[in-house]
Amino acid sequence: MKNTYLNTLNGKPVGSDKTFESLNPATGESLGSVPISTQQQVADAIAAARAAQPAWAARPDAERKALMMKVAEVIKANAPYLADWVTREQGKPLGGLGPDQVPGARFELWGCEVWTQVPASLDLPVELAFEDDTRRDEVHRKPFGVVAAVAPWNWPLLIAIWQIIPSIRVGNTVVLKPSEYTSIGTLELVRLINEVLPAGVVNTVSGPGEVGAWLTGDPGIDKVMFTGSGPTGAKIAQAAAKNLVPVTLELGGNDAAIMLPDADPKAMAMGLFWGAFINMGQTCAAAKRLYVPENLFEPTVQALKELAEMMPMGDGLKDGMVMGPIQNKMQYDKVVDLVDSARQQGGTVVCGGKPAGGPGYFYPLTLVTGLKDGDRLVDEEQFGPVLPIIKYRTVDEAIASANRLDAGLGASVWSTDVEKAKQVASRIQAGTVWINQHGMIHPMVPFGGVKGSGYGVEFGLDGLKAVTQPQVISVKK
Ligand code: NAD
């Protein structure tokens, strides 16, 4: 019999009468059962977080920082165990360790460690807003209280860490719901970090979207952090608005990558490839449409095709795998449908394009040419291993293409002339525009979207500020 994995509520393991199975997307096998939290358990988790919050916030900053460094040590010590869960449950291959390796599950755990250490080492000192002979006005940063966090399935542990760590660094407590597609690894992560955190500081609930709706719509919540799709983000924002609760929304993207006519396709192919196909394209800020001028079109397609065809794909627990399966059937069906629609709309499949056949949701790395703006594969977020490569005539036209959709998470400009690329970058509507790289987030650099990609930022000092509220202390002299 497979194990049932449990939630952590006030530092203690908690199950539920109802459970569901978590499946391995590479094999279709059950990995174990996950509790479906009841509405009462969601309320209990919020109450536990509420009860723990004043003492957690009252601790000296140095103590909270030291405890968070311990959390980073726990993550590091358990990285092999947790990376194994990420591969089995999410699908990305184990891969190498560290920033220069193929980004797989070990990379995700390395990211969890770093995205814990960095906020732990940052401070939000008191700011002097104004001072003269008559008054002194200081801005202090206070925690909100209880943060509700709802995470997606693509980088399940890393995104949970992005939501939990800044929140608790500044004195909030957290109730987190992982995605129903990737719950076990996250529940295990939270169980393990609870070994060093006081009870109630980080709690979990689990189950389908309904459980997330109970959590984010509860009047006992003071701030919501959500990463996931646009439609869910809109529902959460509406529910939070009823309670006048602020929300950070990190939603989907449809990032354009634009090669300028002076770009070097051979030298840039590897960066473009990983910009698009990291985690099988299941990354919010992956390059999802590539705009290439006529003069570079053939060499760019050729260089990307060579890379796409040489990447080993299979069960990520096996040595040497670089690509894994798509994470779930819903996403797999979406990719199949979008590639079929691309064929019908006149696209040419340069490589891939045919489902690999089961078991597992394997789909080959796919490049499609011959499409234009307005075709479904260009306009809809594929969130999978497919990249449309679109020919453009003038740079103005490419910029207009990049800006025409209601998405604005990231974008990139590729050129041998950085100054020229920066001028193009400043005309693109996106939270981040990378130059000669794509999706290269960093724990010190704010990250967030504009337009339909959401609002609010994570990471760095701005990310810490986003989980606090300012309090002015104004003194008469
Ligand atoms: P999703 O919106 O379907 O689900 C995300 C989470 O929301 C899950 O935990 C789900 O159970 C929960 N949920 C569903 N309905 C809810 C409701 N009514 N109230 C509260 N919670 C609810 O998204 P997904 O399919 O898991 O993730 C893929 C999407 O996320 C893509 O669009 C991707 O681009 C986006 N994404 C964005 C970022 C970013 O930082 N901007 C990062 C990763 C993924």
Short mmCIF file of C-alpha atoms in Angstrom, two decimals, residues 49-395:
data_model
loop_
_atom_site.label_atom_id
_atom_site.label_comp_id
_atom_site.label_asym_id
_atom_site.label_seq_id
_atom_site.Cartn_x
_atom_site.Cartn_y
_atom_site.Cartn_z
CA ALA A 49 -1.16 30.78 11.87
CA ARG A 50 -3.04 33.62 13.58
CA ALA A 51 -2.14 32.33 17.05
CA ALA A 52 1.55 31.92 16.17
CA GLN A 53 1.94 35.28 14.43
CA PRO A 54 2.36 37.82 17.29
CA ALA A 55 5.16 35.87 18.97
CA TRP A 56 6.86 35.23 15.62
CA ALA A 57 6.71 38.92 14.70
CA ALA A 58 7.91 39.94 18.17
CA ARG A 59 11.11 37.91 17.90
CA PRO A 60 14.25 39.98 17.36
CA ASP A 61 15.08 40.22 13.68
CA ALA A 62 18.41 38.48 14.24
CA GLU A 63 16.63 35.44 15.70
CA ARG A 64 14.26 35.13 12.75
CA LYS A 65 17.19 35.47 10.37
CA ALA A 66 19.14 32.75 12.18
CA LEU A 67 16.14 30.41 12.13
CA MET A 68 15.74 31.00 8.42
CA MET A 69 19.37 30.11 7.83
CA LYS A 70 18.54 26.86 9.64
CA VAL A 71 15.65 26.36 7.23
CA ALA A 72 18.18 26.68 4.37
CA GLU A 73 20.36 24.04 6.06
CA VAL A 74 17.38 21.69 6.36
CA ILE A 75 16.62 22.17 2.66
CA LYS A 76 20.23 21.44 1.75
CA ALA A 77 20.42 18.37 3.96
CA ASN A 78 17.19 16.97 2.49
CA ALA A 79 17.81 18.09 -1.10
CA PRO A 80 18.39 14.57 -2.50
CA TYR A 81 15.12 13.32 -0.94
CA LEU A 82 13.11 16.34 -2.05
CA ALA A 83 14.64 16.46 -5.56
CA ASP A 84 13.61 12.84 -5.96
CA TRP A 85 10.03 13.88 -5.14
CA VAL A 86 10.15 16.76 -7.61
CA THR A 87 11.26 14.41 -10.39
CA ARG A 88 8.76 11.69 -9.58
CA GLU A 89 5.83 14.01 -9.07
CA GLN A 90 6.50 17.00 -11.34
CA GLY A 91 8.51 15.19 -14.01
CA LYS A 92 11.59 17.37 -14.53
CA PRO A 93 14.74 15.20 -14.63
CA LEU A 94 17.05 15.23 -11.62
CA GLY A 95 19.67 17.05 -13.73
CA GLY A 96 22.74 18.72 -12.35
CA LEU A 97 23.31 20.93 -9.36
CA GLY A 98 23.89 24.67 -9.39
CA PRO A 99 23.29 27.51 -11.80
CA ASP A 100 25.45 26.28 -14.69
CA GLN A 101 23.91 22.85 -15.04
CA VAL A 102 20.91 21.58 -16.95
CA PRO A 103 18.08 22.97 -14.81
CA GLY A 104 16.31 19.99 -13.28
CA ALA A 105 15.01 18.93 -9.87
CA ARG A 106 18.39 19.30 -8.15
CA PHE A 107 18.56 22.82 -9.56
CA GLU A 108 15.09 23.48 -8.14
CA LEU A 109 16.29 22.42 -4.67
CA TRP A 110 19.44 24.51 -5.02
CA GLY A 111 17.12 27.44 -5.87
CA CYS A 112 15.04 26.74 -2.74
CA GLU A 113 18.18 26.99 -0.62
CA VAL A 114 19.39 30.22 -2.24
CA TRP A 115 15.93 31.85 -2.24
CA THR A 116 15.88 31.13 1.51
CA GLN A 117 19.36 32.43 2.28
CA VAL A 118 18.98 35.69 0.37
CA PRO A 119 15.78 36.99 2.02
CA ALA A 120 17.21 35.78 5.34
CA SER A 121 20.16 38.11 4.84
CA LEU A 122 18.18 41.16 3.72
CA ASP A 123 16.94 43.94 5.99
CA LEU A 124 14.25 46.57 5.73
CA PRO A 125 15.66 49.36 7.88
CA VAL A 126 13.55 52.26 9.09
CA GLU A 127 13.40 54.94 6.40
CA LEU A 128 13.46 58.63 7.18
CA ALA A 129 10.70 60.16 5.05
CA PHE A 130 11.11 63.72 6.29
CA GLU A 131 12.87 65.74 8.97
CA ASP A 132 13.12 69.45 9.80
CA ASP A 133 13.20 71.57 12.96
CA THR A 134 9.58 70.82 13.74
CA ARG A 135 9.10 67.10 13.02
CA ARG A 136 10.67 63.72 12.20
CA ASP A 137 8.72 61.14 10.14
CA GLU A 138 9.95 57.56 9.96
CA VAL A 139 8.58 54.72 7.84
CA HIS A 140 8.63 51.36 9.62
CA ARG A 141 7.74 48.07 7.90
CA LYS A 142 5.19 45.82 9.62
CA PRO A 143 4.03 42.34 8.69
CA PHE A 144 0.47 41.93 7.41
CA GLY A 145 -0.31 39.02 9.74
CA VAL A 146 -1.45 35.76 8.10
CA VAL A 147 -0.48 35.15 4.47
CA ALA A 148 -2.46 32.72 2.30
CA ALA A 149 -0.23 31.23 -0.40
CA VAL A 150 -1.46 29.20 -3.38
CA ALA A 151 1.12 27.54 -5.62
CA PRO A 152 1.16 25.97 -9.12
CA TRP A 153 2.62 22.65 -10.36
CA ASN A 154 5.49 23.69 -12.61
CA TRP A 155 8.17 24.57 -10.02
CA PRO A 156 6.24 23.31 -7.00
CA LEU A 157 8.89 23.60 -4.28
CA LEU A 158 10.67 26.69 -5.57
CA ILE A 159 7.50 28.75 -5.97
CA ALA A 160 6.27 27.65 -2.53
CA ILE A 161 9.59 28.89 -1.12
CA TRP A 162 9.20 32.21 -2.97
CA GLN A 163 5.86 32.64 -1.22
CA ILE A 164 6.77 31.34 2.25
CA ILE A 165 10.24 32.72 2.91
CA PRO A 166 9.86 36.50 2.38
CA SER A 167 6.55 36.32 4.25
CA ILE A 168 8.00 34.74 7.38
CA ARG A 169 11.25 36.72 7.16
CA VAL A 170 9.34 39.91 8.03
CA GLY A 171 7.08 38.37 10.70
CA ASN A 172 4.04 37.01 8.87
CA THR A 173 2.85 33.44 9.31
CA VAL A 174 1.66 31.34 6.38
CA VAL A 175 -0.95 28.83 5.27
CA LEU A 176 0.10 27.29 1.95
CA LYS A 177 -1.88 25.19 -0.50
CA PRO A 178 0.23 23.38 -3.09
CA SER A 179 -1.16 22.44 -6.50
CA GLU A 180 -3.22 19.24 -6.47
CA TYR A 181 -0.88 17.94 -9.21
CA THR A 182 2.29 18.23 -7.13
CA SER A 183 1.34 18.16 -3.46
CA ILE A 184 3.54 15.49 -1.91
CA GLY A 185 6.94 17.12 -2.45
CA THR A 186 5.65 20.41 -1.04
CA LEU A 187 3.95 18.79 1.97
CA GLU A 188 7.24 17.00 2.68
CA LEU A 189 9.22 20.23 2.34
CA VAL A 190 6.95 22.00 4.84
CA ARG A 191 7.04 19.03 7.22
CA LEU A 192 10.85 19.14 7.18
CA ILE A 193 11.26 22.89 7.67
CA ASN A 194 8.81 22.70 10.56
CA GLU A 195 11.54 20.78 12.41
CA VAL A 196 13.32 24.10 12.95
CA LEU A 197 10.45 26.61 12.88
CA PRO A 198 8.07 27.30 15.78
CA ALA A 199 4.70 25.54 15.46
CA GLY A 200 2.12 27.44 13.44
CA VAL A 201 4.53 29.65 11.47
CA VAL A 202 4.15 27.61 8.26
CA ASN A 203 1.06 25.42 7.81
CA THR A 204 -0.36 23.56 4.83
CA VAL A 205 -3.74 22.54 3.49
CA SER A 206 -4.19 20.43 0.36
CA GLY A 207 -6.74 19.48 -2.25
CA PRO A 208 -8.33 20.90 -5.38
CA GLY A 209 -9.09 24.52 -6.29
CA GLU A 210 -12.08 24.60 -3.95
CA VAL A 211 -9.70 24.29 -0.97
CA GLY A 212 -7.69 27.21 -2.35
CA ALA A 213 -10.91 29.22 -2.64
CA TRP A 214 -11.79 28.53 1.03
CA LEU A 215 -8.31 29.64 2.02
CA THR A 216 -8.03 32.82 -0.06
CA GLY A 217 -11.63 33.89 0.58
CA ASP A 218 -11.41 33.52 4.36
CA PRO A 219 -11.80 36.81 6.25
CA GLY A 220 -9.04 35.65 8.63
CA ILE A 221 -6.40 36.17 5.92
CA ASP A 222 -4.42 39.42 5.72
CA LYS A 223 -2.53 39.01 2.43
CA VAL A 224 -2.68 36.60 -0.52
CA MET A 225 0.23 35.40 -2.63
CA PHE A 226 -0.87 33.57 -5.76
CA THR A 227 1.08 32.07 -8.64
CA GLY A 228 -0.88 30.34 -11.36
CA SER A 229 -3.21 30.96 -14.26
CA GLY A 230 -4.96 34.22 -15.12
CA PRO A 231 -8.54 32.97 -14.69
CA THR A 232 -7.78 31.61 -11.20
CA GLY A 233 -5.93 34.83 -10.36
CA ALA A 234 -9.03 36.85 -11.26
CA LYS A 235 -11.24 34.67 -9.01
CA ILE A 236 -8.79 35.06 -6.13
CA ALA A 237 -8.58 38.83 -6.57
CA GLN A 238 -12.39 39.02 -6.49
CA ALA A 239 -12.62 36.90 -3.32
CA ALA A 240 -9.88 38.91 -1.62
CA ALA A 241 -11.52 42.19 -2.61
CA LYS A 242 -14.58 41.28 -0.51
CA ASN A 243 -12.31 41.26 2.55
CA LEU A 244 -10.19 44.21 1.32
CA VAL A 245 -7.13 42.00 1.36
CA PRO A 246 -4.12 42.86 -0.82
CA VAL A 247 -2.99 40.27 -3.34
CA THR A 248 0.23 39.55 -5.22
CA LEU A 249 -0.63 37.89 -8.54
CA GLU A 250 2.08 36.12 -10.55
CA LEU A 251 0.11 34.88 -13.55
CA GLY A 252 0.80 33.37 -16.92
CA GLY A 253 2.89 34.91 -19.66
CA ASN A 254 3.33 34.73 -23.40
CA ASP A 255 6.87 36.08 -23.54
CA ALA A 256 8.18 37.25 -26.90
CA ALA A 257 11.85 36.83 -27.76
CA ILE A 258 13.00 39.19 -30.51
CA MET A 259 16.20 38.63 -32.46
CA LEU A 260 17.48 41.87 -33.96
CA PRO A 261 18.99 41.70 -37.48
CA ASP A 262 22.54 41.88 -36.06
CA ALA A 263 22.07 38.90 -33.71
CA ASP A 264 24.30 35.84 -33.95
CA PRO A 265 22.08 32.74 -34.26
CA LYS A 266 24.85 30.20 -33.71
CA ALA A 267 26.25 31.87 -30.60
CA MET A 268 22.79 32.62 -29.18
CA ALA A 269 21.03 29.34 -29.98
CA MET A 270 21.75 27.66 -26.64
CA GLY A 271 20.45 30.65 -24.66
CA LEU A 272 17.34 30.85 -26.83
CA PHE A 273 16.78 27.12 -26.54
CA TRP A 274 16.82 27.06 -22.74
CA GLY A 275 14.87 30.31 -22.62
CA ALA A 276 12.05 28.46 -24.36
CA PHE A 277 12.38 24.84 -23.25
CA ILE A 278 13.41 25.06 -19.59
CA ASN A 279 11.23 22.61 -17.65
CA MET A 280 9.67 21.46 -20.96
CA GLY A 281 8.42 25.00 -21.54
CA GLN A 282 6.29 24.77 -18.41
CA THR A 283 7.69 27.96 -16.98
CA CYS A 284 5.82 31.21 -16.54
CA ALA A 285 8.61 33.34 -17.96
CA ALA A 286 9.75 31.05 -20.77
CA ALA A 287 10.10 32.41 -24.30
CA LYS A 288 6.80 31.35 -25.87
CA ARG A 289 7.09 32.99 -29.31
CA LEU A 290 10.29 33.82 -31.14
CA TYR A 291 10.39 36.69 -33.66
CA VAL A 292 13.24 36.45 -36.19
CA PRO A 293 14.11 38.74 -39.12
CA GLU A 294 14.25 37.33 -42.64
CA ASN A 295 18.09 37.44 -42.84
CA LEU A 296 18.52 35.21 -39.75
CA PHE A 297 15.50 32.95 -40.17
CA GLU A 298 17.00 29.81 -41.70
CA PRO A 299 20.18 29.67 -39.55
CA THR A 300 18.13 30.27 -36.38
CA VAL A 301 15.61 27.53 -37.14
CA GLN A 302 18.43 25.16 -38.06
CA ALA A 303 20.45 25.84 -34.88
CA LEU A 304 17.39 25.36 -32.64
CA LYS A 305 16.36 22.20 -34.50
CA GLU A 306 19.79 20.64 -33.92
CA LEU A 307 19.54 21.35 -30.20
CA ALA A 308 15.92 20.16 -29.94
CA GLU A 309 16.77 16.85 -31.61
CA MET A 310 19.75 16.04 -29.44
CA MET A 311 18.15 16.40 -25.98
CA PRO A 312 17.48 13.02 -24.32
CA MET A 313 13.90 12.77 -23.05
CA GLY A 314 12.53 10.16 -20.65
CA ASP A 315 11.84 9.25 -17.02
CA GLY A 316 13.81 11.88 -15.14
CA LEU A 317 15.03 9.42 -12.51
CA LYS A 318 17.19 7.76 -15.19
CA ASP A 319 20.72 9.05 -15.67
CA GLY A 320 21.38 11.42 -18.54
CA MET A 321 17.81 12.61 -19.09
CA VAL A 322 17.53 16.28 -19.95
CA MET A 323 13.80 16.50 -20.73
CA GLY A 324 10.89 14.86 -18.92
CA PRO A 325 7.17 14.48 -19.51
CA ILE A 326 4.54 17.20 -19.54
CA GLN A 327 3.23 17.35 -15.97
CA ASN A 328 -0.43 16.45 -16.40
CA LYS A 329 -3.07 15.36 -18.90
CA MET A 330 -4.82 18.74 -19.01
CA GLN A 331 -1.58 20.43 -20.11
CA TYR A 332 -0.64 17.57 -22.46
CA ASP A 333 -4.01 17.79 -24.22
CA LYS A 334 -3.59 21.55 -24.55
CA VAL A 335 -0.19 21.12 -26.25
CA VAL A 336 -1.55 18.44 -28.62
CA ASP A 337 -4.49 20.69 -29.50
CA LEU A 338 -2.34 23.78 -30.11
CA VAL A 339 0.07 21.93 -32.42
CA ASP A 340 -2.89 20.43 -34.32
CA SER A 341 -4.38 23.90 -34.68
CA ALA A 342 -1.01 25.24 -35.90
CA ARG A 343 -1.02 22.65 -38.70
CA GLN A 344 -4.57 23.61 -39.64
CA GLN A 345 -3.65 27.30 -39.64
CA GLY A 346 -0.83 26.73 -42.15
CA GLY A 347 2.12 26.12 -39.81
CA THR A 348 5.04 23.87 -40.71
CA VAL A 349 6.25 21.50 -38.01
CA VAL A 350 10.05 21.61 -38.27
CA CYS A 351 10.66 18.93 -35.66
CA GLY A 352 8.60 17.03 -33.10
CA GLY A 353 4.86 17.55 -33.38
CA LYS A 354 3.75 13.96 -32.71
CA PRO A 355 2.86 12.64 -29.26
CA ALA A 356 5.40 10.05 -28.16
CA GLY A 357 2.75 7.56 -26.94
CA GLY A 358 2.37 6.37 -23.37
CA PRO A 359 2.98 5.53 -20.69
CA GLY A 360 3.59 9.05 -19.44
CA TYR A 361 2.79 12.41 -20.96
CA PHE A 362 5.82 12.62 -23.25
CA TYR A 363 5.71 15.09 -26.13
CA PRO A 364 8.78 15.80 -28.29
CA LEU A 365 10.41 19.23 -28.43
CA THR A 366 8.58 20.95 -31.26
CA LEU A 367 9.39 23.94 -33.49
CA VAL A 368 6.75 25.45 -35.75
CA THR A 369 7.29 28.01 -38.53
CA GLY A 370 4.89 29.63 -41.00
CA LEU A 371 2.54 31.07 -38.35
CA LYS A 372 1.53 34.67 -37.85
CA ASP A 373 0.11 36.83 -35.09
CA GLY A 374 -3.48 35.83 -34.46
CA ASP A 375 -2.84 32.09 -34.93
CA ARG A 376 -3.67 30.15 -31.81
CA LEU A 377 -0.19 28.79 -31.06
CA VAL A 378 1.16 32.35 -31.16
CA ASP A 379 -1.62 34.01 -29.19
CA GLU A 380 -2.35 31.39 -26.51
CA GLU A 381 0.08 30.40 -23.77
CA GLN A 382 1.22 26.88 -24.73
CA PHE A 383 3.06 26.24 -21.42
CA GLY A 384 4.74 23.22 -22.99
CA PRO A 385 7.58 22.05 -25.27
CA VAL A 386 6.50 23.91 -28.42
CA LEU A 387 7.94 27.10 -29.85
CA PRO A 388 6.49 29.07 -32.79
CA ILE A 389 9.18 30.92 -34.76
CA ILE A 390 7.69 33.90 -36.57
CA LYS A 391 9.30 35.88 -39.38
CA TYR A 392 9.19 39.69 -39.11
CA ARG A 393 10.09 42.49 -41.53
CA THR A 394 10.85 45.56 -39.40
CA VAL A 395 11.86 45.93 -35.76
#
